Amino acid sequence: MAWQTPKTNWGQPGQTVPGATDFNRIEGNTQYLKDEIDTRMQVISEITYYVNASSGNDNNNGTSSGTAFKTINKAIQVAQKQIAASITINIAAGTYVEIVSIKNMLCNYLNLNCTTNVHINGRIEVDNANRVKIYRANINATNSYYGILAENVRKLDISRISITGATMGISLSNIEMVNIDGDSISGGECIRANTVGNLRVKDVTLSAAAAAAIFLMDCTFAYTSGLKGSIGSVPVHSVSGSILIKGASTIVGGADTKSSGGQIFEQE
């Protein structure tokens, strides 16, 4: 059924507000409106954008590999405006020189999905988002201080990421749940978590730490296992006002430290 005799000039000079006949017109098209709304909700339930540093163009629509954006930030800027259950940004191999800014996302879930050999010269920032996954990227943070800086997120997944050149590899603040899995992190502090509800760090290689490799402050609960690498004499964990459970790891480093009521337990 098509829309019946639509009226499009409400609010224009010389026109009146909607009257009874206009509302009758709406009532006569309720099924049409329902079908339109249902269709649009289905369309925006899942959205995919594409980025390609070599062949992309930020004037493209980014909805296919052949019409990819050139920069990651352009894809994120477009995604920010979308109310969707899930948005995936597929990033092709290449070098991206940018500070990737994931902020104020309306979607329920954003997946930053990098193919093999994606290199980001800069850092990734996440602020004010529901759920974000960062998958398989090589971050060179030599000139950016942080590799990943994240705050005010409900759930954050960081998987198969390599971070080099950072003063602070991953900085986390005010996040309900964080999973860090299968990464390689180099930095003066590899991971710093402040006011994180639940932190899980598993199968991560840590190196070049000048202070503690993993610093926990005012975190409700943290669990680490499968840590690898060698960090000299600095502590593997520094725990302040937090509860840490340690699983089996092979990392070589100094003794853990705790302060301000911090507690460390060994998993049997």
PDB file of C-alpha atoms in Angstrom:
ATOM      1  CA  MET A   1       0.000   0.000   0.000  1.00  0.00           C
ATOM      2  CA  ALA A   2       1.352   3.424  -0.898  1.00  0.00           C
ATOM      3  CA  TRP A   3       1.046   6.594   1.142  1.00  0.00           C
ATOM      4  CA  GLN A   4      -2.263   8.271   0.373  1.00  0.00           C
ATOM      5  CA  THR A   5      -2.305  11.917  -0.786  1.00  0.00           C
ATOM      6  CA  PRO A   6       0.629  13.048   1.328  1.00  0.00           C
ATOM      7  CA  LYS A   7       0.840  16.623   2.482  1.00  0.00           C
ATOM      8  CA  THR A   8       4.330  18.117   2.576  1.00  0.00           C
ATOM      9  CA  ASN A   9       3.852  21.848   3.171  1.00  0.00           C
ATOM     10  CA  TRP A  10       3.000  21.943   6.873  1.00  0.00           C
ATOM     11  CA  GLY A  11       4.764  24.815   8.576  1.00  0.00           C
ATOM     12  CA  GLN A  12       5.397  26.759   5.373  1.00  0.00           C
ATOM     13  CA  PRO A  13       4.241  30.406   5.093  1.00  0.00           C
ATOM     14  CA  GLY A  14       0.494  30.634   4.630  1.00  0.00           C
ATOM     15  CA  GLN A  15      -0.123  27.022   5.651  1.00  0.00           C
ATOM     16  CA  THR A  16      -1.980  25.800   8.709  1.00  0.00           C
ATOM     17  CA  VAL A  17      -1.063  23.182  11.251  1.00  0.00           C
ATOM     18  CA  PRO A  18      -2.284  19.602  10.654  1.00  0.00           C
ATOM     19  CA  GLY A  19      -6.039  19.282  10.921  1.00  0.00           C
ATOM     20  CA  ALA A  20      -8.512  16.439  11.402  1.00  0.00           C
ATOM     21  CA  THR A  21      -8.331  15.351   7.772  1.00  0.00           C
ATOM     22  CA  ASP A  22      -4.572  15.125   8.021  1.00  0.00           C
ATOM     23  CA  PHE A  23      -4.764  12.863  11.062  1.00  0.00           C
ATOM     24  CA  ASN A  24      -7.391  10.776   9.296  1.00  0.00           C
ATOM     25  CA  ARG A  25      -4.906  10.374   6.465  1.00  0.00           C
ATOM     26  CA  ILE A  26      -2.343   9.038   8.945  1.00  0.00           C
ATOM     27  CA  GLU A  27      -4.846   6.656  10.516  1.00  0.00           C
ATOM     28  CA  GLY A  28      -5.650   5.288   7.086  1.00  0.00           C
ATOM     29  CA  ASN A  29      -2.023   4.424   6.491  1.00  0.00           C
ATOM     30  CA  THR A  30      -1.036   2.770   9.770  1.00  0.00           C
ATOM     31  CA  GLN A  31      -0.073  -0.521   8.114  1.00  0.00           C
ATOM     32  CA  TYR A  32       2.090   1.312   5.582  1.00  0.00           C
ATOM     33  CA  LEU A  33       3.814   3.222   8.359  1.00  0.00           C
ATOM     34  CA  LYS A  34       4.382   0.038  10.356  1.00  0.00           C
ATOM     35  CA  ASP A  35       5.910  -1.720   7.354  1.00  0.00           C
ATOM     36  CA  GLU A  36       8.194   1.241   6.678  1.00  0.00           C
ATOM     37  CA  ILE A  37       9.358   1.433  10.286  1.00  0.00           C
ATOM     38  CA  ASP A  38       9.970  -2.328  10.525  1.00  0.00           C
ATOM     39  CA  THR A  39      11.957  -2.274   7.279  1.00  0.00           C
ATOM     40  CA  ARG A  40      14.113   0.625   8.376  1.00  0.00           C
ATOM     41  CA  MET A  41      14.806  -0.995  11.740  1.00  0.00           C
ATOM     42  CA  GLN A  42      15.961  -4.143   9.978  1.00  0.00           C
ATOM     43  CA  VAL A  43      18.246  -2.173   7.680  1.00  0.00           C
ATOM     44  CA  ILE A  44      20.063  -0.403  10.530  1.00  0.00           C
ATOM     45  CA  SER A  45      20.371  -3.431  12.801  1.00  0.00           C
ATOM     46  CA  GLU A  46      23.829  -4.119  11.311  1.00  0.00           C
ATOM     47  CA  ILE A  47      26.029  -1.814   9.232  1.00  0.00           C
ATOM     48  CA  THR A  48      29.436  -2.472   7.649  1.00  0.00           C
ATOM     49  CA  TYR A  49      31.906   0.124   6.395  1.00  0.00           C
ATOM     50  CA  TYR A  50      35.202  -0.398   4.572  1.00  0.00           C
ATOM     51  CA  VAL A  51      38.530   1.439   4.740  1.00  0.00           C
ATOM     52  CA  ASN A  52      41.492   1.109   2.376  1.00  0.00           C
ATOM     53  CA  ALA A  53      44.546   3.367   2.688  1.00  0.00           C
ATOM     54  CA  SER A  54      45.644   2.647  -0.891  1.00  0.00           C
ATOM     55  CA  SER A  55      42.480   2.659  -2.999  1.00  0.00           C
ATOM     56  CA  GLY A  56      39.986   4.401  -0.722  1.00  0.00           C
ATOM     57  CA  ASN A  57      38.614   7.931  -0.897  1.00  0.00           C
ATOM     58  CA  ASP A  58      36.934   9.800   1.936  1.00  0.00           C
ATOM     59  CA  ASN A  59      34.384  11.136  -0.560  1.00  0.00           C
ATOM     60  CA  ASN A  60      33.133   7.569  -1.120  1.00  0.00           C
ATOM     61  CA  ASN A  61      30.176   6.120   0.781  1.00  0.00           C
ATOM     62  CA  GLY A  62      32.317   3.394   2.383  1.00  0.00           C
ATOM     63  CA  THR A  63      29.646   0.706   2.096  1.00  0.00           C
ATOM     64  CA  SER A  64      31.676  -1.760  -0.004  1.00  0.00           C
ATOM     65  CA  SER A  65      35.310  -2.686  -0.556  1.00  0.00           C
ATOM     66  CA  GLY A  66      35.127  -0.970  -3.942  1.00  0.00           C
ATOM     67  CA  THR A  67      33.855   2.287  -2.439  1.00  0.00           C
ATOM     68  CA  ALA A  68      35.993   2.251   0.701  1.00  0.00           C
ATOM     69  CA  PHE A  69      36.966   5.295   2.734  1.00  0.00           C
ATOM     70  CA  LYS A  70      40.638   6.226   2.818  1.00  0.00           C
ATOM     71  CA  THR A  71      40.949   6.952   6.545  1.00  0.00           C
ATOM     72  CA  ILE A  72      39.712   5.127   9.608  1.00  0.00           C
ATOM     73  CA  ASN A  73      38.488   8.356  11.169  1.00  0.00           C
ATOM     74  CA  LYS A  74      36.206   9.076   8.219  1.00  0.00           C
ATOM     75  CA  ALA A  75      34.499   5.719   8.711  1.00  0.00           C
ATOM     76  CA  ILE A  76      34.110   6.412  12.424  1.00  0.00           C
ATOM     77  CA  GLN A  77      32.691   9.896  11.791  1.00  0.00           C
ATOM     78  CA  VAL A  78      30.016   8.378   9.555  1.00  0.00           C
ATOM     79  CA  ALA A  79      29.373   5.554  12.026  1.00  0.00           C
ATOM     80  CA  GLN A  80      28.919   8.025  14.898  1.00  0.00           C
ATOM     81  CA  LYS A  81      25.649   9.222  13.372  1.00  0.00           C
ATOM     82  CA  GLN A  82      24.131   5.765  13.055  1.00  0.00           C
ATOM     83  CA  ILE A  83      21.766   4.241  15.601  1.00  0.00           C
ATOM     84  CA  ALA A  84      22.421   0.556  15.021  1.00  0.00           C
ATOM     85  CA  ALA A  85      22.804  -2.639  16.994  1.00  0.00           C
ATOM     86  CA  SER A  86      26.176  -3.396  15.417  1.00  0.00           C
ATOM     87  CA  ILE A  87      28.645  -1.531  13.214  1.00  0.00           C
ATOM     88  CA  THR A  88      31.730  -3.211  11.749  1.00  0.00           C
ATOM     89  CA  ILE A  89      34.548  -1.240  10.142  1.00  0.00           C
ATOM     90  CA  ASN A  90      36.680  -3.538   7.970  1.00  0.00           C
ATOM     91  CA  ILE A  91      40.167  -2.077   7.551  1.00  0.00           C
ATOM     92  CA  ALA A  92      42.369  -3.278   4.695  1.00  0.00           C
ATOM     93  CA  ALA A  93      46.125  -3.791   4.980  1.00  0.00           C
ATOM     94  CA  GLY A  94      48.136  -0.593   4.804  1.00  0.00           C
ATOM     95  CA  THR A  95      49.627   2.212   6.871  1.00  0.00           C
ATOM     96  CA  TYR A  96      47.300   4.737   8.505  1.00  0.00           C
ATOM     97  CA  VAL A  97      48.885   7.859   9.978  1.00  0.00           C
ATOM     98  CA  GLU A  98      46.169   9.165  12.272  1.00  0.00           C
ATOM     99  CA  ILE A  99      44.936   9.384  15.821  1.00  0.00           C
ATOM    100  CA  VAL A 100      41.916   7.115  15.605  1.00  0.00           C
ATOM    101  CA  SER A 101      39.134   8.690  17.664  1.00  0.00           C
ATOM    102  CA  ILE A 102      36.160   6.510  18.666  1.00  0.00           C
ATOM    103  CA  LYS A 103      33.934   8.861  20.644  1.00  0.00           C
ATOM    104  CA  ASN A 104      30.251   9.440  21.398  1.00  0.00           C
ATOM    105  CA  MET A 105      29.042   6.338  19.591  1.00  0.00           C
ATOM    106  CA  LEU A 106      25.286   5.782  19.374  1.00  0.00           C
ATOM    107  CA  CYS A 107      25.516   2.152  18.250  1.00  0.00           C
ATOM    108  CA  ASN A 108      25.405  -0.713  20.718  1.00  0.00           C
ATOM    109  CA  TYR A 109      28.556  -2.400  19.368  1.00  0.00           C
ATOM    110  CA  LEU A 110      31.455  -1.155  17.241  1.00  0.00           C
ATOM    111  CA  ASN A 111      33.923  -3.661  15.790  1.00  0.00           C
ATOM    112  CA  LEU A 112      37.167  -2.166  14.477  1.00  0.00           C
ATOM    113  CA  ASN A 113      38.173  -5.174  12.390  1.00  0.00           C
ATOM    114  CA  CYS A 114      41.683  -4.961  10.930  1.00  0.00           C
ATOM    115  CA  THR A 115      43.077  -7.419   8.419  1.00  0.00           C
ATOM    116  CA  THR A 116      46.662  -8.630   8.661  1.00  0.00           C
ATOM    117  CA  ASN A 117      49.326  -5.930   8.190  1.00  0.00           C
ATOM    118  CA  VAL A 118      47.290  -2.940   9.296  1.00  0.00           C
ATOM    119  CA  HIS A 119      49.738  -0.393  10.740  1.00  0.00           C
ATOM    120  CA  ILE A 120      48.508   2.643  12.661  1.00  0.00           C
ATOM    121  CA  ASN A 121      51.117   5.336  13.254  1.00  0.00           C
ATOM    122  CA  GLY A 122      49.489   7.217  16.109  1.00  0.00           C
ATOM    123  CA  ARG A 123      47.097   5.863  18.724  1.00  0.00           C
ATOM    124  CA  ILE A 124      43.510   4.752  19.258  1.00  0.00           C
ATOM    125  CA  GLU A 125      41.248   6.758  21.578  1.00  0.00           C
ATOM    126  CA  VAL A 126      37.907   5.476  22.881  1.00  0.00           C
ATOM    127  CA  ASP A 127      35.530   7.640  24.920  1.00  0.00           C
ATOM    128  CA  ASN A 128      31.807   7.437  25.642  1.00  0.00           C
ATOM    129  CA  ALA A 129      30.809   4.208  23.932  1.00  0.00           C
ATOM    130  CA  ASN A 130      28.779   1.144  24.817  1.00  0.00           C
ATOM    131  CA  ARG A 131      30.791  -1.816  23.539  1.00  0.00           C
ATOM    132  CA  VAL A 132      33.918  -1.616  21.365  1.00  0.00           C
ATOM    133  CA  LYS A 133      36.187  -4.317  19.956  1.00  0.00           C
ATOM    134  CA  ILE A 134      39.628  -3.510  18.537  1.00  0.00           C
ATOM    135  CA  TYR A 135      40.991  -6.454  16.612  1.00  0.00           C
ATOM    136  CA  ARG A 136      44.353  -7.119  14.986  1.00  0.00           C
ATOM    137  CA  ALA A 137      46.245  -3.866  14.487  1.00  0.00           C
ATOM    138  CA  ASN A 138      49.901  -2.865  14.780  1.00  0.00           C
ATOM    139  CA  ILE A 139      50.130   0.461  16.605  1.00  0.00           C
ATOM    140  CA  ASN A 140      53.334   2.495  16.436  1.00  0.00           C
ATOM    141  CA  ALA A 141      52.892   5.043  19.218  1.00  0.00           C
ATOM    142  CA  THR A 142      56.386   6.559  19.149  1.00  0.00           C
ATOM    143  CA  ASN A 143      55.021  10.106  18.854  1.00  0.00           C
ATOM    144  CA  SER A 144      51.702   9.576  20.636  1.00  0.00           C
ATOM    145  CA  TYR A 145      52.520   8.651  24.277  1.00  0.00           C
ATOM    146  CA  TYR A 146      49.614   6.170  24.420  1.00  0.00           C
ATOM    147  CA  GLY A 147      48.971   3.168  22.236  1.00  0.00           C
ATOM    148  CA  ILE A 148      45.325   2.909  23.297  1.00  0.00           C
ATOM    149  CA  LEU A 149      43.596   5.443  25.552  1.00  0.00           C
ATOM    150  CA  ALA A 150      40.104   4.360  26.631  1.00  0.00           C
ATOM    151  CA  GLU A 151      37.605   5.769  29.122  1.00  0.00           C
ATOM    152  CA  ASN A 152      33.874   5.795  29.816  1.00  0.00           C
ATOM    153  CA  VAL A 153      33.076   2.538  28.027  1.00  0.00           C
ATOM    154  CA  ARG A 154      30.761  -0.264  29.130  1.00  0.00           C
ATOM    155  CA  LYS A 155      32.766  -3.114  27.552  1.00  0.00           C
ATOM    156  CA  LEU A 156      36.077  -3.062  25.675  1.00  0.00           C
ATOM    157  CA  ASP A 157      37.749  -5.989  23.896  1.00  0.00           C
ATOM    158  CA  ILE A 158      41.363  -5.605  22.724  1.00  0.00           C
ATOM    159  CA  SER A 159      42.553  -8.673  20.839  1.00  0.00           C
ATOM    160  CA  ARG A 160      45.687  -9.536  18.830  1.00  0.00           C
ATOM    161  CA  ILE A 161      47.031  -5.988  19.001  1.00  0.00           C
ATOM    162  CA  SER A 162      50.716  -5.055  18.842  1.00  0.00           C
ATOM    163  CA  ILE A 163      51.794  -1.797  20.505  1.00  0.00           C
ATOM    164  CA  THR A 164      55.337  -0.436  20.232  1.00  0.00           C
ATOM    165  CA  GLY A 165      57.000   2.867  21.083  1.00  0.00           C
ATOM    166  CA  ALA A 166      54.474   3.912  23.729  1.00  0.00           C
ATOM    167  CA  THR A 167      55.229   5.529  27.056  1.00  0.00           C
ATOM    168  CA  MET A 168      51.986   3.940  28.231  1.00  0.00           C
ATOM    169  CA  GLY A 169      50.763   1.033  26.119  1.00  0.00           C
ATOM    170  CA  ILE A 170      47.111   0.820  27.179  1.00  0.00           C
ATOM    171  CA  SER A 171      45.433   3.289  29.541  1.00  0.00           C
ATOM    172  CA  LEU A 172      41.975   2.386  30.891  1.00  0.00           C
ATOM    173  CA  SER A 173      39.673   4.516  33.024  1.00  0.00           C
ATOM    174  CA  ASN A 174      36.062   4.206  34.151  1.00  0.00           C
ATOM    175  CA  ILE A 175      35.196   1.050  32.206  1.00  0.00           C
ATOM    176  CA  GLU A 176      32.881  -1.737  33.376  1.00  0.00           C
ATOM    177  CA  MET A 177      34.578  -4.671  31.638  1.00  0.00           C
ATOM    178  CA  VAL A 178      37.834  -5.055  29.678  1.00  0.00           C
ATOM    179  CA  ASN A 179      39.265  -8.121  27.929  1.00  0.00           C
ATOM    180  CA  ILE A 180      42.874  -7.934  26.693  1.00  0.00           C
ATOM    181  CA  ASP A 181      43.764 -11.132  24.868  1.00  0.00           C
ATOM    182  CA  GLY A 182      46.659 -12.302  22.689  1.00  0.00           C
ATOM    183  CA  ASP A 183      48.388  -8.923  22.474  1.00  0.00           C
ATOM    184  CA  SER A 184      51.995  -7.743  22.459  1.00  0.00           C
ATOM    185  CA  ILE A 185      52.550  -4.525  24.409  1.00  0.00           C
ATOM    186  CA  SER A 186      55.718  -2.516  24.875  1.00  0.00           C
ATOM    187  CA  GLY A 187      55.792   0.603  27.033  1.00  0.00           C
ATOM    188  CA  GLY A 188      57.078   2.282  30.164  1.00  0.00           C
ATOM    189  CA  GLU A 189      53.841   1.019  31.665  1.00  0.00           C
ATOM    190  CA  CYS A 190      52.307  -1.648  29.478  1.00  0.00           C
ATOM    191  CA  ILE A 191      48.805  -1.543  30.980  1.00  0.00           C
ATOM    192  CA  ARG A 192      47.373   0.997  33.431  1.00  0.00           C
ATOM    193  CA  ALA A 193      43.834   0.436  34.694  1.00  0.00           C
ATOM    194  CA  ASN A 194      42.038   2.966  36.894  1.00  0.00           C
ATOM    195  CA  THR A 195      38.483   2.328  38.148  1.00  0.00           C
ATOM    196  CA  VAL A 196      37.838  -0.681  35.936  1.00  0.00           C
ATOM    197  CA  GLY A 197      35.105  -3.026  37.147  1.00  0.00           C
ATOM    198  CA  ASN A 198      36.360  -6.289  35.670  1.00  0.00           C
ATOM    199  CA  LEU A 199      39.709  -6.634  33.878  1.00  0.00           C
ATOM    200  CA  ARG A 200      40.942  -9.809  32.211  1.00  0.00           C
ATOM    201  CA  VAL A 201      44.449  -9.987  30.702  1.00  0.00           C
ATOM    202  CA  LYS A 202      45.342 -13.288  29.049  1.00  0.00           C
ATOM    203  CA  ASP A 203      48.166 -14.567  26.818  1.00  0.00           C
ATOM    204  CA  VAL A 204      49.809 -11.156  26.487  1.00  0.00           C
ATOM    205  CA  THR A 205      53.511 -10.488  25.882  1.00  0.00           C
ATOM    206  CA  LEU A 206      54.870  -7.507  27.852  1.00  0.00           C
ATOM    207  CA  SER A 207      58.214  -5.763  27.356  1.00  0.00           C
ATOM    208  CA  ALA A 208      60.279  -2.591  27.845  1.00  0.00           C
ATOM    209  CA  ALA A 209      58.538  -1.725  31.106  1.00  0.00           C
ATOM    210  CA  ALA A 210      60.244   1.035  33.101  1.00  0.00           C
ATOM    211  CA  ALA A 211      57.701   0.932  35.930  1.00  0.00           C
ATOM    212  CA  ALA A 212      55.212  -1.845  36.649  1.00  0.00           C
ATOM    213  CA  ALA A 213      54.126  -3.794  33.604  1.00  0.00           C
ATOM    214  CA  ILE A 214      50.511  -3.832  34.814  1.00  0.00           C
ATOM    215  CA  PHE A 215      49.347  -1.114  37.187  1.00  0.00           C
ATOM    216  CA  LEU A 216      45.932  -1.485  38.853  1.00  0.00           C
ATOM    217  CA  MET A 217      44.330   1.339  40.820  1.00  0.00           C
ATOM    218  CA  ASP A 218      40.861   1.198  42.386  1.00  0.00           C
ATOM    219  CA  CYS A 219      39.752  -1.685  40.185  1.00  0.00           C
ATOM    220  CA  THR A 220      37.046  -4.006  41.500  1.00  0.00           C
ATOM    221  CA  PHE A 221      38.513  -7.230  40.138  1.00  0.00           C
ATOM    222  CA  ALA A 222      41.364  -8.211  37.808  1.00  0.00           C
ATOM    223  CA  TYR A 223      42.608 -11.537  36.495  1.00  0.00           C
ATOM    224  CA  THR A 224      45.840 -12.214  34.606  1.00  0.00           C
ATOM    225  CA  SER A 225      47.240 -15.424  33.134  1.00  0.00           C
ATOM    226  CA  GLY A 226      49.544 -16.542  30.358  1.00  0.00           C
ATOM    227  CA  LEU A 227      51.706 -13.423  30.639  1.00  0.00           C
ATOM    228  CA  LYS A 228      54.965 -13.699  28.675  1.00  0.00           C
ATOM    229  CA  GLY A 229      58.130 -11.692  28.135  1.00  0.00           C
ATOM    230  CA  SER A 230      60.936 -10.255  30.237  1.00  0.00           C
ATOM    231  CA  ILE A 231      60.775  -6.896  32.042  1.00  0.00           C
ATOM    232  CA  GLY A 232      63.905  -6.994  34.175  1.00  0.00           C
ATOM    233  CA  SER A 233      63.536  -6.079  37.841  1.00  0.00           C
ATOM    234  CA  VAL A 234      60.395  -3.941  37.684  1.00  0.00           C
ATOM    235  CA  PRO A 235      57.201  -5.425  39.169  1.00  0.00           C
ATOM    236  CA  VAL A 236      54.931  -7.425  36.914  1.00  0.00           C
ATOM    237  CA  HIS A 237      51.910  -6.143  38.857  1.00  0.00           C
ATOM    238  CA  SER A 238      51.468  -3.059  41.016  1.00  0.00           C
ATOM    239  CA  VAL A 239      48.133  -3.259  42.811  1.00  0.00           C
ATOM    240  CA  SER A 240      46.558  -0.320  44.649  1.00  0.00           C
ATOM    241  CA  GLY A 241      43.059  -0.529  46.089  1.00  0.00           C
ATOM    242  CA  SER A 242      42.274  -3.457  43.788  1.00  0.00           C
ATOM    243  CA  ILE A 243      41.826  -7.233  43.903  1.00  0.00           C
ATOM    244  CA  LEU A 244      44.021  -9.303  41.576  1.00  0.00           C
ATOM    245  CA  ILE A 245      43.917 -13.033  40.921  1.00  0.00           C
ATOM    246  CA  LYS A 246      47.002 -14.363  39.121  1.00  0.00           C
ATOM    247  CA  GLY A 247      46.926 -17.460  36.978  1.00  0.00           C
ATOM    248  CA  ALA A 248      49.960 -19.283  35.602  1.00  0.00           C
ATOM    249  CA  SER A 249      52.392 -17.105  33.618  1.00  0.00           C
ATOM    250  CA  THR A 250      55.963 -17.376  32.345  1.00  0.00           C
ATOM    251  CA  ILE A 251      56.853 -13.671  32.395  1.00  0.00           C
ATOM    252  CA  VAL A 252      60.195 -12.785  33.997  1.00  0.00           C
ATOM    253  CA  GLY A 253      60.161  -9.681  36.186  1.00  0.00           C
ATOM    254  CA  GLY A 254      60.401  -8.249  39.678  1.00  0.00           C
ATOM    255  CA  ALA A 255      58.162  -8.981  42.635  1.00  0.00           C
ATOM    256  CA  ASP A 256      54.611  -7.693  42.613  1.00  0.00           C
ATOM    257  CA  THR A 257      53.783  -4.727  44.848  1.00  0.00           C
ATOM    258  CA  LYS A 258      50.568  -3.732  46.583  1.00  0.00           C
ATOM    259  CA  SER A 259      49.338  -0.688  48.468  1.00  0.00           C
ATOM    260  CA  SER A 260      46.185   1.058  49.733  1.00  0.00           C
ATOM    261  CA  GLY A 261      44.449  -2.200  50.543  1.00  0.00           C
ATOM    262  CA  GLY A 262      45.403  -3.930  47.320  1.00  0.00           C
ATOM    263  CA  GLN A 263      45.134  -7.723  47.431  1.00  0.00           C
ATOM    264  CA  ILE A 264      46.871 -10.356  45.285  1.00  0.00           C
ATOM    265  CA  PHE A 265      45.832 -14.000  45.164  1.00  0.00           C
ATOM    266  CA  GLU A 266      47.437 -16.927  43.347  1.00  0.00           C
ATOM    267  CA  GLN A 267      45.100 -19.176  41.381  1.00  0.00           C
ATOM    268  CA  GLU A 268      45.589 -22.795  42.357  1.00  0.00           C
TER     269      GLU A 268
END
